[in-house]
PDB file of C-alpha atoms in Angstrom:
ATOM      1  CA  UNK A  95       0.000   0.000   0.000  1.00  0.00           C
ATOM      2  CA  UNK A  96       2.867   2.208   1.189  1.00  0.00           C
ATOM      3  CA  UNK A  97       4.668   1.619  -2.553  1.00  0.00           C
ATOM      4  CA  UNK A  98       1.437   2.351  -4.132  1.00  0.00           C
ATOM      5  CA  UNK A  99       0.166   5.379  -2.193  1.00  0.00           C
ATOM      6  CA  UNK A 100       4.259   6.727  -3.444  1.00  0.00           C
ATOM      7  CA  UNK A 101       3.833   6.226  -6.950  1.00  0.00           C
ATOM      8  CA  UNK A 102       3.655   8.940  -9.899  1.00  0.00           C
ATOM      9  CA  UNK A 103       0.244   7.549 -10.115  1.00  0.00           C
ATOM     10  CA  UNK A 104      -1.230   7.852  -6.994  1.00  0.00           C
ATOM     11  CA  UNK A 105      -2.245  11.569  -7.395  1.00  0.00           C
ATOM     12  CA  UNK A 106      -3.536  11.491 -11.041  1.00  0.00           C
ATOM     13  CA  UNK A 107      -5.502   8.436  -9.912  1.00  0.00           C
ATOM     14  CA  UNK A 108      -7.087  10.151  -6.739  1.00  0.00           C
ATOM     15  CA  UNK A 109      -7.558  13.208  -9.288  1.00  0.00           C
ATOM     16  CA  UNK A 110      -9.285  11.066 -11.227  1.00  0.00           C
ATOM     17  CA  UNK A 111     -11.407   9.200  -8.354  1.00  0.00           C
ATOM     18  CA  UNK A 112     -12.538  12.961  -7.206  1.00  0.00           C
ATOM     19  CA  UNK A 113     -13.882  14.038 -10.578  1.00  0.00           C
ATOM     20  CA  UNK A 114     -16.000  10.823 -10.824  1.00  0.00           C
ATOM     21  CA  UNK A 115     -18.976  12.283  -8.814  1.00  0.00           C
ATOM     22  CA  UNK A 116     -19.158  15.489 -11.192  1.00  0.00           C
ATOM     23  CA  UNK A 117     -19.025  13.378 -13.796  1.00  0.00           C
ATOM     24  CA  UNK A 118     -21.842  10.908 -12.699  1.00  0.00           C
ATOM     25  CA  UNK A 119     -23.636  14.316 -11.708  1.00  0.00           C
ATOM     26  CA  UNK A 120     -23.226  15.821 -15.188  1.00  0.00           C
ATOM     27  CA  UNK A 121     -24.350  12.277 -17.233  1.00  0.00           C
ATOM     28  CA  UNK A 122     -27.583  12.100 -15.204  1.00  0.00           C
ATOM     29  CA  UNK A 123     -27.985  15.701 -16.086  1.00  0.00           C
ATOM     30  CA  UNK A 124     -27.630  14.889 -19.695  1.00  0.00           C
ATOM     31  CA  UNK A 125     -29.601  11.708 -19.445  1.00  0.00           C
ATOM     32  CA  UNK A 126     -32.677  13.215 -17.560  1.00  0.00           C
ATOM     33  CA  UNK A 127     -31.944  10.540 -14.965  1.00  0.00           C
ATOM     34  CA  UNK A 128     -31.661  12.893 -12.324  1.00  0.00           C
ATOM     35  CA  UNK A 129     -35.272  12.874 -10.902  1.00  0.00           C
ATOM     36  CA  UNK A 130     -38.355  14.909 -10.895  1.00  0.00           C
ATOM     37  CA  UNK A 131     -36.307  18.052 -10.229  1.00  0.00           C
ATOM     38  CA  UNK A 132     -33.288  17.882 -11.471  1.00  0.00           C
ATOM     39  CA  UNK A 133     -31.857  21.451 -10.821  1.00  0.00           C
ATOM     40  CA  UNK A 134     -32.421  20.552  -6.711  1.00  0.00           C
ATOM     41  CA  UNK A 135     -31.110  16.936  -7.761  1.00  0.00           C
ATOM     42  CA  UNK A 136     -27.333  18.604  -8.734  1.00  0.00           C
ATOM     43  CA  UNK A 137     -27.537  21.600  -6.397  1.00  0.00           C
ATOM     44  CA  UNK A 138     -27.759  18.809  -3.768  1.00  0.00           C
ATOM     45  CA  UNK A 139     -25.304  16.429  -5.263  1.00  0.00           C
ATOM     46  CA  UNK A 140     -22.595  18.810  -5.412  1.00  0.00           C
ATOM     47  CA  UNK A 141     -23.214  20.085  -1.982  1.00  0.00           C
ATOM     48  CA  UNK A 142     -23.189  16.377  -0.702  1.00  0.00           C
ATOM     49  CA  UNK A 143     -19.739  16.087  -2.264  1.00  0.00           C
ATOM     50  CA  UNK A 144     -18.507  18.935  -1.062  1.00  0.00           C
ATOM     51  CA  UNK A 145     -19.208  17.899   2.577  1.00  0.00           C
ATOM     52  CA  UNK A 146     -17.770  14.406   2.118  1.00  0.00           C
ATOM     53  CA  UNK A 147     -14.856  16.214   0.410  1.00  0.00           C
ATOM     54  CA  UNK A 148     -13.847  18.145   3.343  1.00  0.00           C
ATOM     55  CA  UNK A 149     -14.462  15.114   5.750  1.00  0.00           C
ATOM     56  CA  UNK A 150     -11.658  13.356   3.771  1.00  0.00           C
ATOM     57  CA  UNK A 151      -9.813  16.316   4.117  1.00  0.00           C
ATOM     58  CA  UNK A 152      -9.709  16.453   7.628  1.00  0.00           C
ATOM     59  CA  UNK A 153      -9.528  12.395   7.925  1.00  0.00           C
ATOM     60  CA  UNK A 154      -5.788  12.530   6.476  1.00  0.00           C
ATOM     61  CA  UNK A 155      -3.815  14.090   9.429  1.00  0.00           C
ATOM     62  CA  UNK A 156      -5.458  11.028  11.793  1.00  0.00           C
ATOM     63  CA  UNK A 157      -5.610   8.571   9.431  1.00  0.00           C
ATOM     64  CA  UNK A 158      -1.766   9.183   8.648  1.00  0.00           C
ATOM     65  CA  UNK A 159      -1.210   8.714  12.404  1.00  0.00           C
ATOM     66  CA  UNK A 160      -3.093   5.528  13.174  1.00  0.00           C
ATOM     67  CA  UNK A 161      -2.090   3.775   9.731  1.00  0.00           C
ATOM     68  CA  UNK A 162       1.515   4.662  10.040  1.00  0.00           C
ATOM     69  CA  UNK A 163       1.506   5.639   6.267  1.00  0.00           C
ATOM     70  CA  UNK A 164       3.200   9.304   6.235  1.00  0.00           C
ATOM     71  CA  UNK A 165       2.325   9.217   2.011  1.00  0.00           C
ATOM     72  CA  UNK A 166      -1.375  10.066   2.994  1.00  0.00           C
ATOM     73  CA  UNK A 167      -0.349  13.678   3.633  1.00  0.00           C
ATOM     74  CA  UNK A 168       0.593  14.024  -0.207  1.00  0.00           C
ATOM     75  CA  UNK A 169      -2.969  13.763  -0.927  1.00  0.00           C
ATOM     76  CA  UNK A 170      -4.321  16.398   1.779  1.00  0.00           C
ATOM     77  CA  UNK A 171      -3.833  19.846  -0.163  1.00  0.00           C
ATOM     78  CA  UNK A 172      -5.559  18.060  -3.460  1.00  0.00           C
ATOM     79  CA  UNK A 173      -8.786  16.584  -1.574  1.00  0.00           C
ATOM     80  CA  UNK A 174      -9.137  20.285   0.236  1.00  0.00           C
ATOM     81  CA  UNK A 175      -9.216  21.963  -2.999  1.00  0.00           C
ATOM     82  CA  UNK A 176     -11.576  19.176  -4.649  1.00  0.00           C
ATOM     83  CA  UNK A 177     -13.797  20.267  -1.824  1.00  0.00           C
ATOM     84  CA  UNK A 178     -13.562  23.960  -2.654  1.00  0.00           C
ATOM     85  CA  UNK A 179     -14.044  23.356  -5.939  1.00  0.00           C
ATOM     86  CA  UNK A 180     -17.477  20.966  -5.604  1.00  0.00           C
ATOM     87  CA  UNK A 181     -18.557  23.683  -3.009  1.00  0.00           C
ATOM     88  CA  UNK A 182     -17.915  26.248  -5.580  1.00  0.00           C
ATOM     89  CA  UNK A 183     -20.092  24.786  -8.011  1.00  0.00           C
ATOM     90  CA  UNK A 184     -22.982  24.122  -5.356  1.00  0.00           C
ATOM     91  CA  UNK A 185     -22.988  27.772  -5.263  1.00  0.00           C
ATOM     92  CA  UNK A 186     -22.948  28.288  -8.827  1.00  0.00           C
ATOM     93  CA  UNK A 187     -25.839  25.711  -9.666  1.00  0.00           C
ATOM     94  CA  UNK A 188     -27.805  27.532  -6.805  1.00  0.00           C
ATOM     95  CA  UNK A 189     -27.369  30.854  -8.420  1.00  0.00           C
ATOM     96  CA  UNK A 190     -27.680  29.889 -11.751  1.00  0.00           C
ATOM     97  CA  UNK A 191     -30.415  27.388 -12.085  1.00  0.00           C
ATOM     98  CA  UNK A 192     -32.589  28.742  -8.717  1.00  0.00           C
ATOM     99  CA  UNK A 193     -31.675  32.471  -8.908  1.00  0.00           C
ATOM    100  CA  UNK A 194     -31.248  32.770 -12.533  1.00  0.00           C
ATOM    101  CA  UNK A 195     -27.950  34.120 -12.176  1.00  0.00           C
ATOM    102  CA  UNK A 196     -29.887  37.628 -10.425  1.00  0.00           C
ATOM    103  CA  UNK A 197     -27.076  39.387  -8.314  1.00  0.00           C
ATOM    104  CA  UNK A 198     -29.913  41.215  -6.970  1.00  0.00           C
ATOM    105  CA  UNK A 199     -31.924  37.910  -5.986  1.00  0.00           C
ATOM    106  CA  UNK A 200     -28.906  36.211  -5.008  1.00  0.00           C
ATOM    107  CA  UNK A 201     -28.686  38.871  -2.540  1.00  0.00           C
ATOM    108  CA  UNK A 202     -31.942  38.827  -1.093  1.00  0.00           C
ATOM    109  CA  UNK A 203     -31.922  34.950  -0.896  1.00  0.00           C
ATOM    110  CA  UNK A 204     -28.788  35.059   1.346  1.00  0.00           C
ATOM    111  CA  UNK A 205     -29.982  37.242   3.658  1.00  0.00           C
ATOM    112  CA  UNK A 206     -33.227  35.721   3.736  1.00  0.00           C
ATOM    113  CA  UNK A 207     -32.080  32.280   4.510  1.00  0.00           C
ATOM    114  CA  UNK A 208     -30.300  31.517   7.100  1.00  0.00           C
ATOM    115  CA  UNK A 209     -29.500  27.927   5.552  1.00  0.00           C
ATOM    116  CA  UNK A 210     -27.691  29.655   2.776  1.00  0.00           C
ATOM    117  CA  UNK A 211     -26.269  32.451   4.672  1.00  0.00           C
ATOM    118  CA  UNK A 212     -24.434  29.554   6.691  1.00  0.00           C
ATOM    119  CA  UNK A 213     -23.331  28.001   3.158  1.00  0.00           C
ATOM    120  CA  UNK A 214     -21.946  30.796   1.879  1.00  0.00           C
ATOM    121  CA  UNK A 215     -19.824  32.105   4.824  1.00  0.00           C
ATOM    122  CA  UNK A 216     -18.277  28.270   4.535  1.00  0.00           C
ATOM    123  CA  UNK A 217     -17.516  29.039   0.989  1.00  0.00           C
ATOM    124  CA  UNK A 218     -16.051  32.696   1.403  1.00  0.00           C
ATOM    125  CA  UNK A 219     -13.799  31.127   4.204  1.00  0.00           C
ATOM    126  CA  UNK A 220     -12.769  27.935   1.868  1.00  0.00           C
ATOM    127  CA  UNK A 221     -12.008  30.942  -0.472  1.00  0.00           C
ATOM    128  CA  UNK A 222      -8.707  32.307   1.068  1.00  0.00           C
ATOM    129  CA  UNK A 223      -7.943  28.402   2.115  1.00  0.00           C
ATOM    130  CA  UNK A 224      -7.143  27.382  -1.602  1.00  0.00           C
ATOM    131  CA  UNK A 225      -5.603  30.133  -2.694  1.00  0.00           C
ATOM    132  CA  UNK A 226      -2.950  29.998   0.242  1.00  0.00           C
ATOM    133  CA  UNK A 227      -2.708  26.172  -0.446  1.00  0.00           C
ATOM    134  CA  UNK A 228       1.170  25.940  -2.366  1.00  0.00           C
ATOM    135  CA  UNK A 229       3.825  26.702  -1.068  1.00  0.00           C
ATOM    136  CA  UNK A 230       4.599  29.914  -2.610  1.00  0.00           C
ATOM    137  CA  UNK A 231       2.076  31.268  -0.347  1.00  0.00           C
ATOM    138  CA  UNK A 232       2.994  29.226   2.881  1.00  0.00           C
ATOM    139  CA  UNK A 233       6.461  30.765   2.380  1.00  0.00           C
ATOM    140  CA  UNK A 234       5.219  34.148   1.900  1.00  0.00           C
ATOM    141  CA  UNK A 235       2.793  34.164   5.247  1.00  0.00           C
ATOM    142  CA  UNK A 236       5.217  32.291   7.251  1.00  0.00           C
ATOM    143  CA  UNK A 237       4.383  28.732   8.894  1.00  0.00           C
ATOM    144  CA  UNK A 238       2.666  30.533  12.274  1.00  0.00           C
ATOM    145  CA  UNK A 239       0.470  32.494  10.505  1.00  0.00           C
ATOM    146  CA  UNK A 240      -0.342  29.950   7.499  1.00  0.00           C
ATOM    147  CA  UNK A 241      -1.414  26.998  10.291  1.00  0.00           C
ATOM    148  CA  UNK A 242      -3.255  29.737  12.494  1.00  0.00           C
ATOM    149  CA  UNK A 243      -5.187  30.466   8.969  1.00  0.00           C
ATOM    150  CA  UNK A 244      -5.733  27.243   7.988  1.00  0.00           C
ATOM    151  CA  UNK A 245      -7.242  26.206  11.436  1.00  0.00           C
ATOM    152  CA  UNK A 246     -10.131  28.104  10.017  1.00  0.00           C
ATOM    153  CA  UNK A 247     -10.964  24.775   8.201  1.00  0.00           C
ATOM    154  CA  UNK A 248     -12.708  23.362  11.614  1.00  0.00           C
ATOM    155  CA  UNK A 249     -14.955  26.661  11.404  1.00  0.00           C
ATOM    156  CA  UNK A 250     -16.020  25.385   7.950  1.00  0.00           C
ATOM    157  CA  UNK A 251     -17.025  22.413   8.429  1.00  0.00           C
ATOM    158  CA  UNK A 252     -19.166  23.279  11.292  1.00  0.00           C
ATOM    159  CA  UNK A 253     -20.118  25.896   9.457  1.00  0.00           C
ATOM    160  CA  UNK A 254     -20.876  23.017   6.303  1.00  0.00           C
ATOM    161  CA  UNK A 255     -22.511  21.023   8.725  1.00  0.00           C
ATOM    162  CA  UNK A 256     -25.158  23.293  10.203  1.00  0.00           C
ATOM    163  CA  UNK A 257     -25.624  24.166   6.205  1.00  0.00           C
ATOM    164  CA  UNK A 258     -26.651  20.759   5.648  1.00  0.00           C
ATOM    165  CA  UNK A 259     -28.787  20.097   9.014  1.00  0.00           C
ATOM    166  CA  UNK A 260     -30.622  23.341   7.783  1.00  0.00           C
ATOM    167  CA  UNK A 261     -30.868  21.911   4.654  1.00  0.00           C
ATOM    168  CA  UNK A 262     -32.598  19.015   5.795  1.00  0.00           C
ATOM    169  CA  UNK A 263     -34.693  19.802   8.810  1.00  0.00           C
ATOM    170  CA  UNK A 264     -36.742  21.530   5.720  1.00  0.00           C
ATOM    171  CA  UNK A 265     -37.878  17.930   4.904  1.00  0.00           C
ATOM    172  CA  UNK A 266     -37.831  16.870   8.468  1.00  0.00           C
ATOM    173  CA  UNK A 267     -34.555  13.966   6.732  1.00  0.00           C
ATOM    174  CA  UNK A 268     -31.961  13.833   9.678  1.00  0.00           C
ATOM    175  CA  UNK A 269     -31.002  10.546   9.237  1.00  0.00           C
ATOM    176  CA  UNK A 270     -27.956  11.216   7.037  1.00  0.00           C
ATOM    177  CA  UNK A 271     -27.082  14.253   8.925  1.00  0.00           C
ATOM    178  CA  UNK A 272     -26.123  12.860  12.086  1.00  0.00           C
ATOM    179  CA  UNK A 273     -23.665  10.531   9.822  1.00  0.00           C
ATOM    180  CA  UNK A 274     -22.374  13.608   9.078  1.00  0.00           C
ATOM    181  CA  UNK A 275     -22.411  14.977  12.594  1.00  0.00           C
ATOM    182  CA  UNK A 276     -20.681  11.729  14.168  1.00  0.00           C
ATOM    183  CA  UNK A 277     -17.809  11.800  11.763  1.00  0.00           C
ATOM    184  CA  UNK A 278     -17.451  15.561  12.136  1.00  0.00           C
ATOM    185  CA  UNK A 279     -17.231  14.901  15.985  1.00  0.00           C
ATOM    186  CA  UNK A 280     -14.626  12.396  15.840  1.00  0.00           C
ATOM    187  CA  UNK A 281     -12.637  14.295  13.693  1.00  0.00           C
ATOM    188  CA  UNK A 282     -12.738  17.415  15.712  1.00  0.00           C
ATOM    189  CA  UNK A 283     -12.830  15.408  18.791  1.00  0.00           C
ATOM    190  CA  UNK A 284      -9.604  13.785  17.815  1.00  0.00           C
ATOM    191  CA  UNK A 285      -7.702  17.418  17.008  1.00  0.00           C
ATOM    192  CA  UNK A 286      -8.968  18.840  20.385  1.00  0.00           C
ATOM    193  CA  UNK A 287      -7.401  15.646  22.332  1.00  0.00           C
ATOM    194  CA  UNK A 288      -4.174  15.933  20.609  1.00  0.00           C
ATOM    195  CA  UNK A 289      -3.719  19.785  21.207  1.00  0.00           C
ATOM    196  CA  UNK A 290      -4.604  19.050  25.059  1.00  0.00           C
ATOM    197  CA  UNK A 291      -1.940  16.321  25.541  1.00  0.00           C
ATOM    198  CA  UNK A 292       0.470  18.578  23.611  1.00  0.00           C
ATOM    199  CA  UNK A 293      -0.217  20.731  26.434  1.00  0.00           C
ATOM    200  CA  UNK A 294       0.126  18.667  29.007  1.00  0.00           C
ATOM    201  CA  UNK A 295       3.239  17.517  27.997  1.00  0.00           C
ATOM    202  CA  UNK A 296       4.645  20.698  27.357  1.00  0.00           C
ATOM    203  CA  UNK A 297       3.433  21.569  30.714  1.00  0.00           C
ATOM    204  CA  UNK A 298       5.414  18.803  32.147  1.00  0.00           C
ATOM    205  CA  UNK A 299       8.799  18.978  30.579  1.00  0.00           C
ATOM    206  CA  UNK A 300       8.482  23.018  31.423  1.00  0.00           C
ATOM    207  CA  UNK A 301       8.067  21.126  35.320  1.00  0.00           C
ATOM    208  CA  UNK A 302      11.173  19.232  34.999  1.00  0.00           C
ATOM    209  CA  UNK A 303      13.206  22.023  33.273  1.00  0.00           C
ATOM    210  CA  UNK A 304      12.193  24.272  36.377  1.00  0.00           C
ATOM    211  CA  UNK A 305      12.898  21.407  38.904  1.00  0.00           C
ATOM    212  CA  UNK A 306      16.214  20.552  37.201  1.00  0.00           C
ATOM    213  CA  UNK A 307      17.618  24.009  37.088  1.00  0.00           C
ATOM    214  CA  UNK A 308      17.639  25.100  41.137  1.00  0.00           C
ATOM    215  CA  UNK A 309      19.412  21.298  41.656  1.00  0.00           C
ATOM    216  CA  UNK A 310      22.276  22.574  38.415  1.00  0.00           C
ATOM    217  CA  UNK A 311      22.748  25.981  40.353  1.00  0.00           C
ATOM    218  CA  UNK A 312      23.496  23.848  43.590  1.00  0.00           C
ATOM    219  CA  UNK A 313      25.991  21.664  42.032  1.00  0.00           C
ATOM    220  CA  UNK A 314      27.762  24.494  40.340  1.00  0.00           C
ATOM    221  CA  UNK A 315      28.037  26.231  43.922  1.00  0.00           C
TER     222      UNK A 315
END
């Protein structure tokens, strides 16, 4: 698996594995297969992606640490900008096939809705996400400053999830939500366990540096 997930073709392959839902999407479009309404059929598709996009996202860090398979990581940036990208075009099958591509209605929907308001704050915060993705940028803001950024990714997909709760309390259909909210949770969960042992480790060494340095003064006298 290791040898595999380090080949040339890993990334064109998950490339290619992340484009299959769009292109399934697009087919059924084509092929009327899509349902009795279609436009909500893709507006909802690509929103469901986008959601599952960013889970994977945020499943890589963990997933590297429990597998012991470091090659995971190469596959981290790509997934978060396949997410940004099926997100993006959510938005742009809302506006286009329910709004009619109406600035003015587009407007008015937003603030009408909370449901949407919610989805597009994810998006405008995915926005500055992807473009600080290569490393041109990470150089340029500094490591600090590009992780403290980048934490903002925890935001979104609350942000993504409340979207899609919204979304579906409409049609009173929570089932597939709290699917959602139980793998959001452990992901989370998992970060916020991590940073507090971090902590209390760094709490104890600082203990044993301070302990250790009174007993080196004593010696020394």
């Amino acid at each position: 698996m290791r040898r595999l997930l380090r080949s040339a073709a890993a990334k064109p392959l998950v490339f290619a594995l992340a484009l299959l839902p769009l292109a399934d999407l697009v087919l059924r479009a084509f092929g009327d297969a899509l349902g009795a309404n279609p436009a909500e059929a893709l507006i909802r598709g690509l929103g469901d992606w986008t959601l599952r996009l960013l889970c994977l996202t945020l499943a890589v860090t963990p997933l590297r640490q429990w597998s012991g398979w470091p090659e995971l990581a190469r596959f981290r940036r790509m997934l978060g900008l396949f997410s940004f990208f099926y997100g993006l075009l959510h938005f742009l099958a809302y506006a286009w096939l329910d709004m009619g591509l109406d600035l003015g209605d587009i407007t008015h929907d937003i603030a009408k809705r909370p449901f949407i308001l919610v989805g597009s704050t994810a998006l405008l915060l995915m926005l500055p996400l992807a473009a600080t993705s290569f490393g041109a940028a990470m150089r340029a803001l500094g490591g600090a400053r590009w992780q403290a950024l980048h934490r903002s990714v925890y935001a979104i997909a609350l942000l993504a999830l409340l979207h899609f709760f919204w979304m579906r309390a409409g049609k009173n259909d929570f089932a597939e939500v709290g699917v959602y909210a139980i793998v959001v949770a452990l992901l989370l969960g998992w970060r916020l366990v991590q940073r507090l042992r971090r902590a209390v480790r760094d709490r104890n060494n600082r203990a044993r540096a301070g302990a250790a340095a009174p007993m080196s003064t004593e010696q020394d006298a």
